[in-house]
Short mmCIF file of C-alpha atoms in Angstrom, two decimals:
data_model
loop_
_atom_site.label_atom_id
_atom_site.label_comp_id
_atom_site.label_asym_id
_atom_site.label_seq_id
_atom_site.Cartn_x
_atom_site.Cartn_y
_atom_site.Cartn_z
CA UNK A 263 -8.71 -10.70 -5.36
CA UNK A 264 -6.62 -8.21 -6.32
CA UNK A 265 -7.97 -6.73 -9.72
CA UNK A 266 -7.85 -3.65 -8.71
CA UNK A 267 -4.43 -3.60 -7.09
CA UNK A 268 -3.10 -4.97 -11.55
CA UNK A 269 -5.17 -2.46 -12.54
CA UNK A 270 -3.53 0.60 -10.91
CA UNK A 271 -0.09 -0.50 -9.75
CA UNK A 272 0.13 -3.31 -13.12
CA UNK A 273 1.83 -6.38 -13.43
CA UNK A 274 0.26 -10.03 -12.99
CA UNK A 275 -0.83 -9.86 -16.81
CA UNK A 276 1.98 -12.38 -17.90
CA UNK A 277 3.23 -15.21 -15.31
CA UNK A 278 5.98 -13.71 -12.70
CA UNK A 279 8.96 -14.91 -11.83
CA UNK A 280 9.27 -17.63 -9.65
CA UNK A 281 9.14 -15.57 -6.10
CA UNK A 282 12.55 -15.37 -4.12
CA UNK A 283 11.63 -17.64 -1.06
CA UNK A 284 12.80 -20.85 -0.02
CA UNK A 285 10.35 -23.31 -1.19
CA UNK A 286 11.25 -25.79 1.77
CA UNK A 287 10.37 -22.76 4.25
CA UNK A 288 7.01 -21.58 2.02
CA UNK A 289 3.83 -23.23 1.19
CA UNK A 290 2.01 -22.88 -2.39
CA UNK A 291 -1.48 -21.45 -2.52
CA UNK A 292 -4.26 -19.62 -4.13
CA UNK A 293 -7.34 -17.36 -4.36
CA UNK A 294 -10.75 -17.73 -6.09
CA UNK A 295 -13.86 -15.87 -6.68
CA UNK A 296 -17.08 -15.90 -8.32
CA UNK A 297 -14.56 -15.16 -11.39
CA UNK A 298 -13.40 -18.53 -11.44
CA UNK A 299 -16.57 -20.47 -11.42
CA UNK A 300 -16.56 -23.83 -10.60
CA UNK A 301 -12.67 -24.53 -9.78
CA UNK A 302 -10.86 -28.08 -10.59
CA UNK A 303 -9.69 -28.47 -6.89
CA UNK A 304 -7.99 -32.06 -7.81
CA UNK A 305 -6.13 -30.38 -10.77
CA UNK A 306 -4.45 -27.15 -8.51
CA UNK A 307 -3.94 -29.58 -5.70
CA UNK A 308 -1.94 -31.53 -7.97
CA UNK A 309 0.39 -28.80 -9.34
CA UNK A 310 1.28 -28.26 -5.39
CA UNK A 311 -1.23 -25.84 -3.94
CA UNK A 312 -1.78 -26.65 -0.46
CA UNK A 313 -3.96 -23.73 0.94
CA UNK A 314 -6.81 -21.55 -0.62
CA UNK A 315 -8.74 -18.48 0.14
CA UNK A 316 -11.90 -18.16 -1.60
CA UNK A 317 -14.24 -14.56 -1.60
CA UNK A 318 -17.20 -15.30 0.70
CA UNK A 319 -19.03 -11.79 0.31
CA UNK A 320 -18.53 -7.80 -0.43
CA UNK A 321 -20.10 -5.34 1.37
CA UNK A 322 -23.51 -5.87 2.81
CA UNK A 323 -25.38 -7.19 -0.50
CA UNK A 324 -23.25 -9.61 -2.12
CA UNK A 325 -22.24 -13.09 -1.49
CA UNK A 326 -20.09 -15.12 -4.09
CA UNK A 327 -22.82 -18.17 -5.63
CA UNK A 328 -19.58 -20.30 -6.02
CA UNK A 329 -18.56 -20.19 -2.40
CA UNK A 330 -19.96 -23.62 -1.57
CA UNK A 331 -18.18 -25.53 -4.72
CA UNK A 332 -15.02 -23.58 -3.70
CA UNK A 333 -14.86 -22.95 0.15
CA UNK A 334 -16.13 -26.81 0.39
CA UNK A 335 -14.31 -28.29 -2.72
CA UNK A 336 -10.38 -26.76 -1.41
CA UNK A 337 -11.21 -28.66 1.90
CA UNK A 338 -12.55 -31.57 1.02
CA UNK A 339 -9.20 -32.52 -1.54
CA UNK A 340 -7.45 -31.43 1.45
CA UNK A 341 -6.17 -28.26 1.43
CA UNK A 342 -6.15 -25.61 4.55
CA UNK A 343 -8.53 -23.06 3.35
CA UNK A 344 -10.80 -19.48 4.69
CA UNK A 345 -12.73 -16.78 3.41
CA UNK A 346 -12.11 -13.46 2.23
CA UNK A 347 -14.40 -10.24 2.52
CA UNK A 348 -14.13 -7.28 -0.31
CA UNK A 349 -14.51 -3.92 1.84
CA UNK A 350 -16.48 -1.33 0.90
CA UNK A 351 -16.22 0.98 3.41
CA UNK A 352 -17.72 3.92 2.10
CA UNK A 353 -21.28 1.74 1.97
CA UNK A 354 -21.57 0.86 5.46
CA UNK A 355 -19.89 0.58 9.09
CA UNK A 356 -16.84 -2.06 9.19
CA UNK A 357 -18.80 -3.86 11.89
CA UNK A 358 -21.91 -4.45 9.70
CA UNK A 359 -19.35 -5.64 6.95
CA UNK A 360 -17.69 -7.62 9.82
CA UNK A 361 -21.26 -9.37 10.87
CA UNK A 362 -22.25 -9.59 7.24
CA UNK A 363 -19.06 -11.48 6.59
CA UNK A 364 -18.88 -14.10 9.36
CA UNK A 365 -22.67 -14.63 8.88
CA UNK A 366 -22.31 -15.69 5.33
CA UNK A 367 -18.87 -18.13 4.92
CA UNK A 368 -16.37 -15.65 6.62
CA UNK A 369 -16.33 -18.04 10.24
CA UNK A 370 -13.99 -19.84 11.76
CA UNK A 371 -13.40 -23.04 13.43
CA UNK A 372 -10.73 -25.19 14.94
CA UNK A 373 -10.68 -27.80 12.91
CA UNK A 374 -6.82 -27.28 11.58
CA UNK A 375 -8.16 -27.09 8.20
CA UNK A 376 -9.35 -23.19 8.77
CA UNK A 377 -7.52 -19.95 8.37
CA UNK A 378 -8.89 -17.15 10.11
CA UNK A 379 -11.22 -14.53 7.18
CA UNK A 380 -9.16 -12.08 5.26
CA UNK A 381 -10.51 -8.34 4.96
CA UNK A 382 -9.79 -7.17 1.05
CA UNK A 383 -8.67 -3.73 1.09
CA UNK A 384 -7.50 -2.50 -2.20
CA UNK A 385 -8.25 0.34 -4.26
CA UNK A 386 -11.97 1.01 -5.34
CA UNK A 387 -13.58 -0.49 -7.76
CA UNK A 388 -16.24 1.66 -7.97
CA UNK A 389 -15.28 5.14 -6.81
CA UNK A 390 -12.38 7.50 -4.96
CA UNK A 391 -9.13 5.06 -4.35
CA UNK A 392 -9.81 6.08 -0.36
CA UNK A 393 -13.69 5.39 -0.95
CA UNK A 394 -13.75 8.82 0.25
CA UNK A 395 -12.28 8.73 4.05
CA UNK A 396 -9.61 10.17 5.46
CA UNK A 397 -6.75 8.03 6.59
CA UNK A 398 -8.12 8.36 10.37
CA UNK A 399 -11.55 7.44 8.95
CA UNK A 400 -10.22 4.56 7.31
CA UNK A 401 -8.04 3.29 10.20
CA UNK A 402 -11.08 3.21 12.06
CA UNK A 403 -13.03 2.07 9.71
CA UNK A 404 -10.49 -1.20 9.31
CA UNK A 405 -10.35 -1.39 13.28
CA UNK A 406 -14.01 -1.34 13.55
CA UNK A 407 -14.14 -4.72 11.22
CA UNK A 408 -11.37 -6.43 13.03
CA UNK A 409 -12.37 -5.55 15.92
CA UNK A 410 -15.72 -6.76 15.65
CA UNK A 411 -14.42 -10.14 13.92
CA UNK A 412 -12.53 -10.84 16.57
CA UNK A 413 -15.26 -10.75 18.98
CA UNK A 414 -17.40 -12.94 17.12
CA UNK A 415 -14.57 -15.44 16.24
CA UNK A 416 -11.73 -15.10 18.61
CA UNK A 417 -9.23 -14.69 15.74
CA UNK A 418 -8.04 -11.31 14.27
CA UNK A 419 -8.65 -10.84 10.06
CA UNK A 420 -5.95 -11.27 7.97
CA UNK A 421 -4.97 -8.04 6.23
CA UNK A 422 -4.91 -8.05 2.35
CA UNK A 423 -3.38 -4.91 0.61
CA UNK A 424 -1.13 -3.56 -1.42
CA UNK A 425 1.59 -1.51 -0.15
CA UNK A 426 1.10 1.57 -2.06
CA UNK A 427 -2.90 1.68 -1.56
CA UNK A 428 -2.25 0.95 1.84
CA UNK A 429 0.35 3.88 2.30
CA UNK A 430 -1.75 6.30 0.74
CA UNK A 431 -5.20 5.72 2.68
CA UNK A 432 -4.45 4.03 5.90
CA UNK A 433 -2.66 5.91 8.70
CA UNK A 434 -3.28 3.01 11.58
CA UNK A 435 -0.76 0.60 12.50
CA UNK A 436 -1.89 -3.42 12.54
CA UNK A 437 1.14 -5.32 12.83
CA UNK A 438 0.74 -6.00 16.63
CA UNK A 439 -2.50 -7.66 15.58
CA UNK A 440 -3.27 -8.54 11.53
CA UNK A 441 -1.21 -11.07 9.83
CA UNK A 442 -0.33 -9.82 6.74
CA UNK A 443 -1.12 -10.84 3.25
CA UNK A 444 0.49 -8.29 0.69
CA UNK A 445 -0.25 -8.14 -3.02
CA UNK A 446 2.77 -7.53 -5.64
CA UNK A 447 3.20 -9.19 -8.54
CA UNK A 448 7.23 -8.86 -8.79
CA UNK A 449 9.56 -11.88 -8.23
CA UNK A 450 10.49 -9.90 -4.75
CA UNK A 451 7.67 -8.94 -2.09
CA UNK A 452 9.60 -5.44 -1.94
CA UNK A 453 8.72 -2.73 0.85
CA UNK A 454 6.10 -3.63 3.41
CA UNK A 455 3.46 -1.26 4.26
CA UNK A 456 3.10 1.03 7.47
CA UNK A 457 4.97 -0.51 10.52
CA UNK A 458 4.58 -4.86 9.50
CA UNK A 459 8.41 -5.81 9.85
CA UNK A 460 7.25 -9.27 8.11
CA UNK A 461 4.90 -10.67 5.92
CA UNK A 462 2.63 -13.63 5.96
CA UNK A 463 1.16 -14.59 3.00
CA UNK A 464 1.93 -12.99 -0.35
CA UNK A 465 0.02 -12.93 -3.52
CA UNK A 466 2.86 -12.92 -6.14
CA UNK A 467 0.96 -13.43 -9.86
CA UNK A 468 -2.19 -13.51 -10.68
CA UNK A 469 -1.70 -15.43 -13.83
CA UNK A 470 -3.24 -18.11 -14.99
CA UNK A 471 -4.67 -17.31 -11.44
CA UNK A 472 -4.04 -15.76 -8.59
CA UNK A 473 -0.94 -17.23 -6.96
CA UNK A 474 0.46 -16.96 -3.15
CA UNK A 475 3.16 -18.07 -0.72
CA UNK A 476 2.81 -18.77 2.94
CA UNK A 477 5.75 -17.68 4.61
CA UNK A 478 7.03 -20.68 6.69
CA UNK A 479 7.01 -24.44 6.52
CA UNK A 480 3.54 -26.08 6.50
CA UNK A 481 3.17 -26.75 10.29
CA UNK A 482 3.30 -22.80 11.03
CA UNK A 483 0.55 -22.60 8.15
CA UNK A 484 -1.56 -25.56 10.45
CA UNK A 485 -0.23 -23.06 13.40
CA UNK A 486 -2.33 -19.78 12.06
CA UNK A 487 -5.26 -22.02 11.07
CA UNK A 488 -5.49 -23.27 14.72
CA UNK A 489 -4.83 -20.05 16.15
#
């Protein structure tokens, strides 16, 4: 997650800073896709991470062949884990990627070990930064996914961006709605895209892997995964 975001806006080649949070108010996490194969869960639980998201699918045609070891492997060594789902919004609707998603991995269940799916939106790995929409079309394009997530899961997506892709193709405003999880690989989360006053979760380095923080003790994190 995130590739795309080091690719165009840099950083996360060397190991950042340690982030400027409180680390009694914060819990440690990560990310993992196909990219990381089969992942040591024991080992990264050990060094302190305590929550994962791992890529479930992308688009309409892809699903990650590691998700089982990964999705299954964070929760059974304990930690609070959920999908994500890599938008591609200029292949199909957001509610096909939406169904696509929570069909294959991107569910979610009370169980207090379950964080409600992530949408991916980042720059485009294959194309146009915007993948070709307007920021109106995009907006709706984003509202059409959570929209129809939340009507097949009760929970609304988590929101990952960066705030400079974000700025420059989105014109909607989430924050009422979409917990946040904001990319920037800085020891500082800096500026906050359109209209979210606070952050949730922020990817902070993405070496030796990609890195996160919760923002708030580890009962608020049990708090979003029960919804």
């Amino acid at each position: 997650m995130g590739s795309q975001i080091r690719k165009h806006e840099g950083g996360g080649e060397l190991p950042a800073p340690e982030p400027a949070v409180d680390p009694l108010a914060t819990v440690a996490g990560m990310d993992v896709s196909s990219h990381q194969g089969n992942v040591d869960w024991n080992s990264w639980w050990n060094q302190g991470m305590r929550f994962a998201y791992v890529k479930a699918t992308e688009g309409t045609g892809y699903k990650n062949p590691y998700f089982a070891q990964q999705y299954n492997g964070s929760y059974n060594v304990g930690m609070i884990r959920g999908a994500y789902h890599f938008a591609l919004p200029d292949r199909s609707s957001g509610a096909a990627q939406a169904n696509y998603f929570v069909d294959n991995g991107g569910g979610w269940s009370k169980d207090g070990k379950t964080l409600p799916g992530a949408l991916d939106m980042e720059y485009n790995p294959y194309g146009s930064t915007c993948y070709g929409k307007t920021k109106s079309q995009m907006t709706a394009w984003i509202k059409d996914f959570s929209d129809t997530y939340h009507s097949r899961t009760g929970r609304w997506p988590v929101i990952y961006t960066s705030t400079t892709w974000w700025n420059q193709c989105v014109s909607g405003d989430f924050s009422s709605t979409n917990p946040l999880w904001v990319a920037r690989y800085a020891s500082t989360v800096g500026q906050l895209p359109y209209n979210w006053g606070i952050w949730t979760i922020w990817q902070h380095t993405s070496s030796p892997i990609d890195k996160n923080v919760f923002n708030g003790a580890y009962d608020r994190l049990q708090a979003l995964a029960n919804g």
